[in-house]
PDB file of C-alpha atoms in Angstrom:
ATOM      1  CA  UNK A   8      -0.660  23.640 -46.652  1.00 83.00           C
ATOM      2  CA  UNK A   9      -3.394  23.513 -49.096  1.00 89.00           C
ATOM      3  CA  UNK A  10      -6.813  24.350 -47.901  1.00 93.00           C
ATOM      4  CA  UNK A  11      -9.953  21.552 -47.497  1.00 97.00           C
ATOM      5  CA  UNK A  12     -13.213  22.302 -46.759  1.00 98.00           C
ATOM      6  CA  UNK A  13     -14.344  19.645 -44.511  1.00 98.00           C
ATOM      7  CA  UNK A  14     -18.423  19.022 -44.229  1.00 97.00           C
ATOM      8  CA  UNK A  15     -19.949  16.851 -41.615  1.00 97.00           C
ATOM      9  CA  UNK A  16     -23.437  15.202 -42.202  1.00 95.00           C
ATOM     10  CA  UNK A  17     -25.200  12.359 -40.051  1.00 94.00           C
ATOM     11  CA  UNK A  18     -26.662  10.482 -42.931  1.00 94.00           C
ATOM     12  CA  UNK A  19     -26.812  10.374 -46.488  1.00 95.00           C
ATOM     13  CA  UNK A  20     -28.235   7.807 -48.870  1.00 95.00           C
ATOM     14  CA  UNK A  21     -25.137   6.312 -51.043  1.00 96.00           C
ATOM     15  CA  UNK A  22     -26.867   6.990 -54.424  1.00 95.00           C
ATOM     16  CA  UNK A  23     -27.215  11.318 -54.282  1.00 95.00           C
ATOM     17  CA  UNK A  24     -24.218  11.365 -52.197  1.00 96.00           C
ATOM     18  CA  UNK A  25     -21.918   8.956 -55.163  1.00 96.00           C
ATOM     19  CA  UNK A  26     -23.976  11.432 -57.737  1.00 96.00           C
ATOM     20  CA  UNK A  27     -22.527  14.673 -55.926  1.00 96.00           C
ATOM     21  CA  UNK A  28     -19.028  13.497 -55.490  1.00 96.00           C
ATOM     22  CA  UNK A  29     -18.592  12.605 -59.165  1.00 96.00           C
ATOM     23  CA  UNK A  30     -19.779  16.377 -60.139  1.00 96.00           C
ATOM     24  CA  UNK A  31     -17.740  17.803 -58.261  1.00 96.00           C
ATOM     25  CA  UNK A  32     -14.730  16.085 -59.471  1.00 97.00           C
ATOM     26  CA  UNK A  33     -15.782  16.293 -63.158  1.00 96.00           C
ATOM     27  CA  UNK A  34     -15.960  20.203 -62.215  1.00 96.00           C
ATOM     28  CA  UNK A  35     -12.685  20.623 -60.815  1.00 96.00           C
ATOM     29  CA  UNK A  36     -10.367  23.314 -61.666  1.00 95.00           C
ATOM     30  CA  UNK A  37      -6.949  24.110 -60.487  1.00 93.00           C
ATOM     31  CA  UNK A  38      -8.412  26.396 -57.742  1.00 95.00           C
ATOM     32  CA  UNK A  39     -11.305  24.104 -56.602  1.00 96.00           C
ATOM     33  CA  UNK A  40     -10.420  23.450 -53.031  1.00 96.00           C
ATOM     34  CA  UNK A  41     -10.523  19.993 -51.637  1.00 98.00           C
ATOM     35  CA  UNK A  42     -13.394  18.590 -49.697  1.00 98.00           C
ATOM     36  CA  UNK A  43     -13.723  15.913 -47.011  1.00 98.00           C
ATOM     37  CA  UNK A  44     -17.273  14.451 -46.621  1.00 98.00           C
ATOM     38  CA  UNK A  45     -17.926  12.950 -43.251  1.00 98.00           C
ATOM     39  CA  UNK A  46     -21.427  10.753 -42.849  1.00 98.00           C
ATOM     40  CA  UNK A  47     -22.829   7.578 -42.876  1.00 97.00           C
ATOM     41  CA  UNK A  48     -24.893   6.025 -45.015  1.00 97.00           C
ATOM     42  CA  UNK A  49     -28.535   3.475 -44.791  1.00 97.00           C
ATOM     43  CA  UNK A  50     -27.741   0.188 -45.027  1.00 98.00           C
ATOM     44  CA  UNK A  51     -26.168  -0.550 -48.175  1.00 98.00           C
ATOM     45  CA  UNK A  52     -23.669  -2.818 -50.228  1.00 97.00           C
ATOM     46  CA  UNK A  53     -21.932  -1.539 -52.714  1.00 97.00           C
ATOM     47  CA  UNK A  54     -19.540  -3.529 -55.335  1.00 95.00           C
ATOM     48  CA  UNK A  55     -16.689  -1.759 -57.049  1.00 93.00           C
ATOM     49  CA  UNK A  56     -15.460  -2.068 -60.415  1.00 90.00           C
ATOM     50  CA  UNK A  57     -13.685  -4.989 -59.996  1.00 84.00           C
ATOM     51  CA  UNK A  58     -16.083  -6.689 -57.782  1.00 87.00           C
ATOM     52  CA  UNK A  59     -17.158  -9.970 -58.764  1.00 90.00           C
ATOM     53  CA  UNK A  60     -20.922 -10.929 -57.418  1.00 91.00           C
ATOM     54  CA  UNK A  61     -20.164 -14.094 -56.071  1.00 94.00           C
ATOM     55  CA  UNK A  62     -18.950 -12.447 -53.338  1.00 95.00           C
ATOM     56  CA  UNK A  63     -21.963 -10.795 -52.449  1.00 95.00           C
ATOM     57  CA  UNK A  64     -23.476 -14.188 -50.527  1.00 95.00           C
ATOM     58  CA  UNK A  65     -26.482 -13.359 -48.708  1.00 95.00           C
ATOM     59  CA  UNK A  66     -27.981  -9.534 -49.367  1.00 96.00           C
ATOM     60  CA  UNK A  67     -31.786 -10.083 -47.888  1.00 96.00           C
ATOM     61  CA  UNK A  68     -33.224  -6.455 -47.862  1.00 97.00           C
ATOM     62  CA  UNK A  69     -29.831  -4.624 -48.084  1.00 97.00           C
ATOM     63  CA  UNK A  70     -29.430  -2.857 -51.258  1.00 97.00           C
ATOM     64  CA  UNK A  71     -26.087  -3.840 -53.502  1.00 97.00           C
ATOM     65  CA  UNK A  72     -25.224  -0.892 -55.794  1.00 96.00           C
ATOM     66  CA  UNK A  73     -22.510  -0.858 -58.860  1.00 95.00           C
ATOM     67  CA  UNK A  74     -20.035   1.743 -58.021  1.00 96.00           C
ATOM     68  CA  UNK A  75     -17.188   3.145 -59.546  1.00 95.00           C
ATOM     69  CA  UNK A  76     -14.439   2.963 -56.657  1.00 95.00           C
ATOM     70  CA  UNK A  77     -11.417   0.240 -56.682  1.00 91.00           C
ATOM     71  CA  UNK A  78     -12.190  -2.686 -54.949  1.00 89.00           C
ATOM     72  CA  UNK A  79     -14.468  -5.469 -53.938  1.00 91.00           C
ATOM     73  CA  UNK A  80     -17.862  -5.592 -51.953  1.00 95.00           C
ATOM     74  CA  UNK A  81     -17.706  -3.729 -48.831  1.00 97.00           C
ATOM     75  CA  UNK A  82     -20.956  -2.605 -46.426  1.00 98.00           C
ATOM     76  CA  UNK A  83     -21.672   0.341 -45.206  1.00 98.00           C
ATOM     77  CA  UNK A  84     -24.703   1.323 -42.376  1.00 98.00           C
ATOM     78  CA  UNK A  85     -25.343   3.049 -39.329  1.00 97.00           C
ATOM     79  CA  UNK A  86     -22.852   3.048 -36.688  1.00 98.00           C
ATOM     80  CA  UNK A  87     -19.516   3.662 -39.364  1.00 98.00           C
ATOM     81  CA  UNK A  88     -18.106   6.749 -40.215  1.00 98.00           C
ATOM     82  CA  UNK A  89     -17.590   7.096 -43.704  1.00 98.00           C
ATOM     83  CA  UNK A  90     -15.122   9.723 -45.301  1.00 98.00           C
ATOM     84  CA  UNK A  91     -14.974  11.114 -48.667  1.00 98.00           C
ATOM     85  CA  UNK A  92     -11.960  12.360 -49.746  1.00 98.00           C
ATOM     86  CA  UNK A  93     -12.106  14.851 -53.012  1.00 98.00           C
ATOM     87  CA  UNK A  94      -8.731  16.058 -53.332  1.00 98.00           C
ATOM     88  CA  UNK A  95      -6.784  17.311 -56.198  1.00 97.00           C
ATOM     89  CA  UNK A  96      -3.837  14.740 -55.463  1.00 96.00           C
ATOM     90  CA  UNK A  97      -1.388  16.418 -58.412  1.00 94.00           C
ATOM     91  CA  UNK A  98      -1.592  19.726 -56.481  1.00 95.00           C
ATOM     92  CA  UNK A  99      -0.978  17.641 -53.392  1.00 95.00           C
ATOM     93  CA  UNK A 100       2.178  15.837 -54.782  1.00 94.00           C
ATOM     94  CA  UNK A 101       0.581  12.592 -54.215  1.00 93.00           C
ATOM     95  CA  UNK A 102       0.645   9.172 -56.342  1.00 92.00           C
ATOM     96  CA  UNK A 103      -2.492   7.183 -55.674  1.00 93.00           C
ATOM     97  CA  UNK A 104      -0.229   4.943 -53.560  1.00 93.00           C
ATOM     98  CA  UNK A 105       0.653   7.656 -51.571  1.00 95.00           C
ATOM     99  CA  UNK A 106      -2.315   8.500 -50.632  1.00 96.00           C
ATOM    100  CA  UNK A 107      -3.724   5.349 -49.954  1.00 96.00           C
ATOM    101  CA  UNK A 108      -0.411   5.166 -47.746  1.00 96.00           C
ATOM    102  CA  UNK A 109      -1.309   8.266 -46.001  1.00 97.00           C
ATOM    103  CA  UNK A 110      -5.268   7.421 -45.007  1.00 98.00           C
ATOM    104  CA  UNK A 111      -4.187   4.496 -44.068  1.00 98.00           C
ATOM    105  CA  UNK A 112      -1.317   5.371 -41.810  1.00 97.00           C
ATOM    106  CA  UNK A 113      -3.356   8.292 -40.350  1.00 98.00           C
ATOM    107  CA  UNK A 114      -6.324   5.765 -39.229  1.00 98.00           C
ATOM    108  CA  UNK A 115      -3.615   3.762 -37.635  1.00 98.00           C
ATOM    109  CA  UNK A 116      -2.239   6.774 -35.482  1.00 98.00           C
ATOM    110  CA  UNK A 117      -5.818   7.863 -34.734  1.00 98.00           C
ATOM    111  CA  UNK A 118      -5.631   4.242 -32.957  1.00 98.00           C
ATOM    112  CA  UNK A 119      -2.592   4.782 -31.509  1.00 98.00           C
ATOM    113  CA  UNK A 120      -3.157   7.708 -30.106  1.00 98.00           C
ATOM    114  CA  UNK A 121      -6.620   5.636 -28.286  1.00 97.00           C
ATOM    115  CA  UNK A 122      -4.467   3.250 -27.363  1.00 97.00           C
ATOM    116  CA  UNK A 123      -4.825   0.232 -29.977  1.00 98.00           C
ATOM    117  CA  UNK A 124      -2.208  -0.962 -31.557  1.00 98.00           C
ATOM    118  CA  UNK A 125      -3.346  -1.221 -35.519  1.00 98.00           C
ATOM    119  CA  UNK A 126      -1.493  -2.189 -38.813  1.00 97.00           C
ATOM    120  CA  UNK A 127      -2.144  -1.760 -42.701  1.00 95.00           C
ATOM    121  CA  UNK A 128      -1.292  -4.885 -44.831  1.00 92.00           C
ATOM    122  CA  UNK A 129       0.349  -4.825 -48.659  1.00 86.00           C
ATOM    123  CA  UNK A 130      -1.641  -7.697 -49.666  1.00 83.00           C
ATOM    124  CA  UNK A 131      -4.980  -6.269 -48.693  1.00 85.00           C
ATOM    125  CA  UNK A 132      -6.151  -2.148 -48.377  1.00 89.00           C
ATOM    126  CA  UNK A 133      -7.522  -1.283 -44.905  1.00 95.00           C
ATOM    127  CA  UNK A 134      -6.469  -1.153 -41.209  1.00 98.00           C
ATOM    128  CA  UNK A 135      -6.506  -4.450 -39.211  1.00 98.00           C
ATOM    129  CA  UNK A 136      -6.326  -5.092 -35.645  1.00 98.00           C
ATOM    130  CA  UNK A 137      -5.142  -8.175 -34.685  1.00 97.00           C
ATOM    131  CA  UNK A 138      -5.998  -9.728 -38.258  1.00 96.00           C
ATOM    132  CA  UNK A 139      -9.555  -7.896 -38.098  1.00 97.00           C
ATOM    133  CA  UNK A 140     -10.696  -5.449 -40.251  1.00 98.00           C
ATOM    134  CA  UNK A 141     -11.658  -1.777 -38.950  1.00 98.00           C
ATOM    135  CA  UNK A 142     -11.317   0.243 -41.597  1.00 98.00           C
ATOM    136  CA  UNK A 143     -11.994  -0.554 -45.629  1.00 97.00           C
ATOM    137  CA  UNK A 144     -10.809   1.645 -48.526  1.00 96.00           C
ATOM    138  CA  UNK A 145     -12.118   2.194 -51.898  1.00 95.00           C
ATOM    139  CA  UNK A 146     -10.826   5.296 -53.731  1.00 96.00           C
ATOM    140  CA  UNK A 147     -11.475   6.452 -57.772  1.00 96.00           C
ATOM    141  CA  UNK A 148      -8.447   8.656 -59.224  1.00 96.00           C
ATOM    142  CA  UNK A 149     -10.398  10.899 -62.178  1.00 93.00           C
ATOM    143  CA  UNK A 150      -8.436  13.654 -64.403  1.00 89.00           C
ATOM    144  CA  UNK A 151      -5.794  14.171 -60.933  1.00 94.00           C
ATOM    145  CA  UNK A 152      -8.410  13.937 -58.173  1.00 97.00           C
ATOM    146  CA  UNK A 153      -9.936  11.288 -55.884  1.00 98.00           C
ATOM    147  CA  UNK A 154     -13.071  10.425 -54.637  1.00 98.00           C
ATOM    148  CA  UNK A 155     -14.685   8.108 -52.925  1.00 98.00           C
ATOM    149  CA  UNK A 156     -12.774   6.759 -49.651  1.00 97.00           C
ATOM    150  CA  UNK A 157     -12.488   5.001 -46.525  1.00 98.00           C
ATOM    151  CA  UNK A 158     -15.019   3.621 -43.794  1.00 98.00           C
ATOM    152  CA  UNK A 159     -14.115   3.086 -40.280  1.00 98.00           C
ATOM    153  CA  UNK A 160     -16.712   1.102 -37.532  1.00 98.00           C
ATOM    154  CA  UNK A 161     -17.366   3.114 -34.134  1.00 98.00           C
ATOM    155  CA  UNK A 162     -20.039   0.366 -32.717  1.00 97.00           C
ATOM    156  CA  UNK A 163     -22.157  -0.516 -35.953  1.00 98.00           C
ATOM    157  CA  UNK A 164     -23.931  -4.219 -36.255  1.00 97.00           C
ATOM    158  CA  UNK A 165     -21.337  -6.343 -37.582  1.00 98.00           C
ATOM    159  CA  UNK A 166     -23.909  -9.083 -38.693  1.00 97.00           C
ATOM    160  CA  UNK A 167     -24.327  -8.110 -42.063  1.00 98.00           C
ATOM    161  CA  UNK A 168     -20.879  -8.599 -43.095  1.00 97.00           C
ATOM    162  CA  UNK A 169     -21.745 -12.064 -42.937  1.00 96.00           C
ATOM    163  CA  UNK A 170     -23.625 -11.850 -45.654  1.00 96.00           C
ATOM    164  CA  UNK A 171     -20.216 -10.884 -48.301  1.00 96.00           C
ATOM    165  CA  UNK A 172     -16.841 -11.799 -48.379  1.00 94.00           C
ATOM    166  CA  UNK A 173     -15.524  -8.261 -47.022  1.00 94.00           C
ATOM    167  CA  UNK A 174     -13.526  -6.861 -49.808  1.00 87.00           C
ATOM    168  CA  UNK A 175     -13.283 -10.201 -51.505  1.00 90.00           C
ATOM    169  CA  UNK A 176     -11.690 -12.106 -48.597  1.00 90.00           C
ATOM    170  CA  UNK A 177     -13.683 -15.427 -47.388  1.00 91.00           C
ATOM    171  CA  UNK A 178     -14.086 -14.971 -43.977  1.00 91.00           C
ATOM    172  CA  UNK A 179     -12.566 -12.061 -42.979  1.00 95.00           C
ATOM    173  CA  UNK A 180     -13.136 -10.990 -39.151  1.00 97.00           C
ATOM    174  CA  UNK A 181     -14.234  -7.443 -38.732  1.00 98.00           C
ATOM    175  CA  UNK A 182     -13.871  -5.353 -35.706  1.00 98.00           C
ATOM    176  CA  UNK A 183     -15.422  -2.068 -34.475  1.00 98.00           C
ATOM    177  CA  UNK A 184     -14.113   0.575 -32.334  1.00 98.00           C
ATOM    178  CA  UNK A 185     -16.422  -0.030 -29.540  1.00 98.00           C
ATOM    179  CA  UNK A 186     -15.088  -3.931 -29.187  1.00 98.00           C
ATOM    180  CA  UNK A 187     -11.337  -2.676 -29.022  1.00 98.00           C
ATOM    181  CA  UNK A 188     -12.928  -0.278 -26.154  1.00 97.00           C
ATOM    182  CA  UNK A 189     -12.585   3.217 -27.520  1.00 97.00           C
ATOM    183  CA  UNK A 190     -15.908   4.722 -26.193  1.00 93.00           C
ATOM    184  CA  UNK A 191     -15.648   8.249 -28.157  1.00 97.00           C
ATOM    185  CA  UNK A 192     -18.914   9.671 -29.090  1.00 97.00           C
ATOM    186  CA  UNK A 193     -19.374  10.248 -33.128  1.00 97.00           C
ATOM    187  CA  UNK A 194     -18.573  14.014 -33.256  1.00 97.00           C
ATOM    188  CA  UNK A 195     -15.648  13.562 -30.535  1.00 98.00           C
ATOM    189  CA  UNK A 196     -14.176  10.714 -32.929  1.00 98.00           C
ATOM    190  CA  UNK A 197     -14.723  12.303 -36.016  1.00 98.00           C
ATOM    191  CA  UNK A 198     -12.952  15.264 -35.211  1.00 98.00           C
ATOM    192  CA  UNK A 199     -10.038  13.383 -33.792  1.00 98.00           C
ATOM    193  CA  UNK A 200      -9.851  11.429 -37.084  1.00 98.00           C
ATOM    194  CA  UNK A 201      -9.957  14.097 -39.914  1.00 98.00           C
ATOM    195  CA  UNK A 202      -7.201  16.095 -37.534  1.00 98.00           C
ATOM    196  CA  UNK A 203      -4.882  13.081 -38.179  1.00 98.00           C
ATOM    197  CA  UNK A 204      -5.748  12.997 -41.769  1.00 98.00           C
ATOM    198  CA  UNK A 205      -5.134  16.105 -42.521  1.00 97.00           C
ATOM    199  CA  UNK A 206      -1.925  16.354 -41.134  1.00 97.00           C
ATOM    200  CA  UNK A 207      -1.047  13.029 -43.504  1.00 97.00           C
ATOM    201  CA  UNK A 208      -2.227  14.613 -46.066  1.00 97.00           C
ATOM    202  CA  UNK A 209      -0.942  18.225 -45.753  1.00 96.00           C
ATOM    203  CA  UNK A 210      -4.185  19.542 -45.610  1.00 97.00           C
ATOM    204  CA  UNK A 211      -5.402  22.992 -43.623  1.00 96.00           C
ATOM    205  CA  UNK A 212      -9.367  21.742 -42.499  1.00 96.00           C
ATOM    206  CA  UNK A 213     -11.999  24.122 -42.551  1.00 96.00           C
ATOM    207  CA  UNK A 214     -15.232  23.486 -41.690  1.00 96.00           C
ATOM    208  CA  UNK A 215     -18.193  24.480 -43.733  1.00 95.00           C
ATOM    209  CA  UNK A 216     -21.679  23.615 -44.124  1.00 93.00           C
ATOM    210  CA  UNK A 217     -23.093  20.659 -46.438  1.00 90.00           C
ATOM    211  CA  UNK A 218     -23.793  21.621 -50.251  1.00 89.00           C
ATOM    212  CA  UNK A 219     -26.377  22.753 -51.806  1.00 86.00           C
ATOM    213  CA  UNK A 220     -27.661  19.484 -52.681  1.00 88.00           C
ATOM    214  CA  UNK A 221     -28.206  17.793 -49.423  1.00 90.00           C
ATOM    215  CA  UNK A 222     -31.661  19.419 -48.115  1.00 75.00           C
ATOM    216  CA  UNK A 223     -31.380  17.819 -44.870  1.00 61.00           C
ATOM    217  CA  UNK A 224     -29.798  20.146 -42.186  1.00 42.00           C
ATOM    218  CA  UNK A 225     -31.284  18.459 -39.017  1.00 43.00           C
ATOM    219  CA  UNK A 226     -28.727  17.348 -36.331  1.00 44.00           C
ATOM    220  CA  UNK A 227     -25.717  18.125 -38.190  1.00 43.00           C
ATOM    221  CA  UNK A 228     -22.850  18.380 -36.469  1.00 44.00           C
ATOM    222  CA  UNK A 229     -20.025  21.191 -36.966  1.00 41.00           C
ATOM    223  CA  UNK A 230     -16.090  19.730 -36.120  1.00 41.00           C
TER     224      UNK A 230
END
C-alpha cells in the first residue's frame, strides 16, 4: 500500500486552501506522497469549470468563486466535512473513473456500516439517500494526480442550497447525516470516513500536522 499523509484542520477559507492544493500538485514528483485534507470551509459557493451561472439563483452574502474542479455549483459551509484528495492516481493504478468509483463507494460503506442504506447514481456524481444528496464530488486530474474532492453533510444548514441548483440539478433534495440519524461527533466521523477511503483506495493513512501555510493551529484535531 502506498503511503498518504492525512492532515485534519477545522476550517479553512476555500481561496488559500484551492491556492495550496494546486502547488502541491504542480510540485509533484514520483516520490511525493499523497495527501488527504480534511476541513471545512466559510460559507462559500464555488462553480466549476463547466458551471454555467444560471444555476447559481440566489447567492445574498455567500461568496461564488471560479474554480477549477469538474462539475457544477455546489456549497460548501460549516457543518460539512470536506476532503481533499491529492493523490498520484498513475502510481495508484487508477483511471479517473476509478477513483471517482472508489470515493464514492467508500462514502456509501461508511453509511452502511451506520446503518443507512446509500447509493451512487451514473447519471449524476455523489451519494444519494433515498433520491437526496449527501455527498457531492468535484475532482481536477493534473499531469497524473487529483485534487480537489468530495463534501459530505454531518448536520450543516441546508437552507442555502436553495439558493443553486446543486450540481446543476433543479431541485435536488439534500440530506445531512444528522437527519438520517447518525449522531457521530466531527473527529469520531472523520476518522471513520478516511479509514474507509483508504482502504478503497489502497492507501496506508498517516497522520501529520497541517502545512506550512495554514498559520492557524487552534483546535485542530489529530485522527
Amino acid at each position: 500500500m502506498n503511503d498518504a499523509l492525512i492532515r485534519y484542520f477545522p476550517r479553512v477559507d476555500y481561496a488559500p486552501c484551492w491556492q495550496a492544493m494546486r502547488e502541491l500538485t504542480d510540485s509533484r514528483t514520483a516520490d511525493t506522497p499523497d495527501e488527504l485534507w480534511v476541513l471545512e470551509h466559510p460559507p462559500v459557493f464555488t462553480l466549476g469549470q463547466a458551471g454555467k451561472p444560471e444555476h447559481v439563483l440566489n447567492p445574498g452574502d455567500i461568496p461564488v468563486v471560479n474554480s477549477d474542479r469538474g462539475g457544477q455549483v455546489t456549497y460548501h459551509g460549516p457543518g460539512q466535512t470536506v476532503i481533499y484528495l491529492m493523490l498520484d492516481i498513475r502510481r495508484l493504478g487508477l483511471g479517473s473513473r476509478g477513483l471517482v468509483t472508489a470515493i464514492e463507494e467508500g462514502i456509501v460503506e461508511f453509511l452502511a456500516n451506520q446503518g443507512v442504506v446509500a447509493v451512487n447514481r451514473d447519471d449524476a456524481p455523489g451519494v444519494y439517500v433515498d433520491g437526496a444528496k449527501i455527498a457531492s464530488l468535484g475532482l481536477r486530474i493534473r499531469r497524473g494526480a487529483s485534487y480537489h474532492g468530495l463534501a459530505i453533510n454531518r448536520n450543516m444548514d441546508l437552507s442555502p442550497w436553495q439558493r443553486i441548483n446543486p450540481c446543476g440539478h433543479i431541485g435536488q433534495p439534500m440530506t445531512t447525516l444528522s437527519q438520517q440519524g447518525i449522531e457521530l461527533d466531527r473527529q469520531t466521523m472523520e476518522r471513520q470516513l478516511v479509514r474507509v477511503l483508504a482502504k478503497r483506495l489502497g492507501l496506508a493513512p498517516r497522520t501529520a500536522p497541517p502545512p506550512d501555510w495554514y498559520n492557524d493551529t487552534s483546535n485542530i484535531h489529530v485522527g
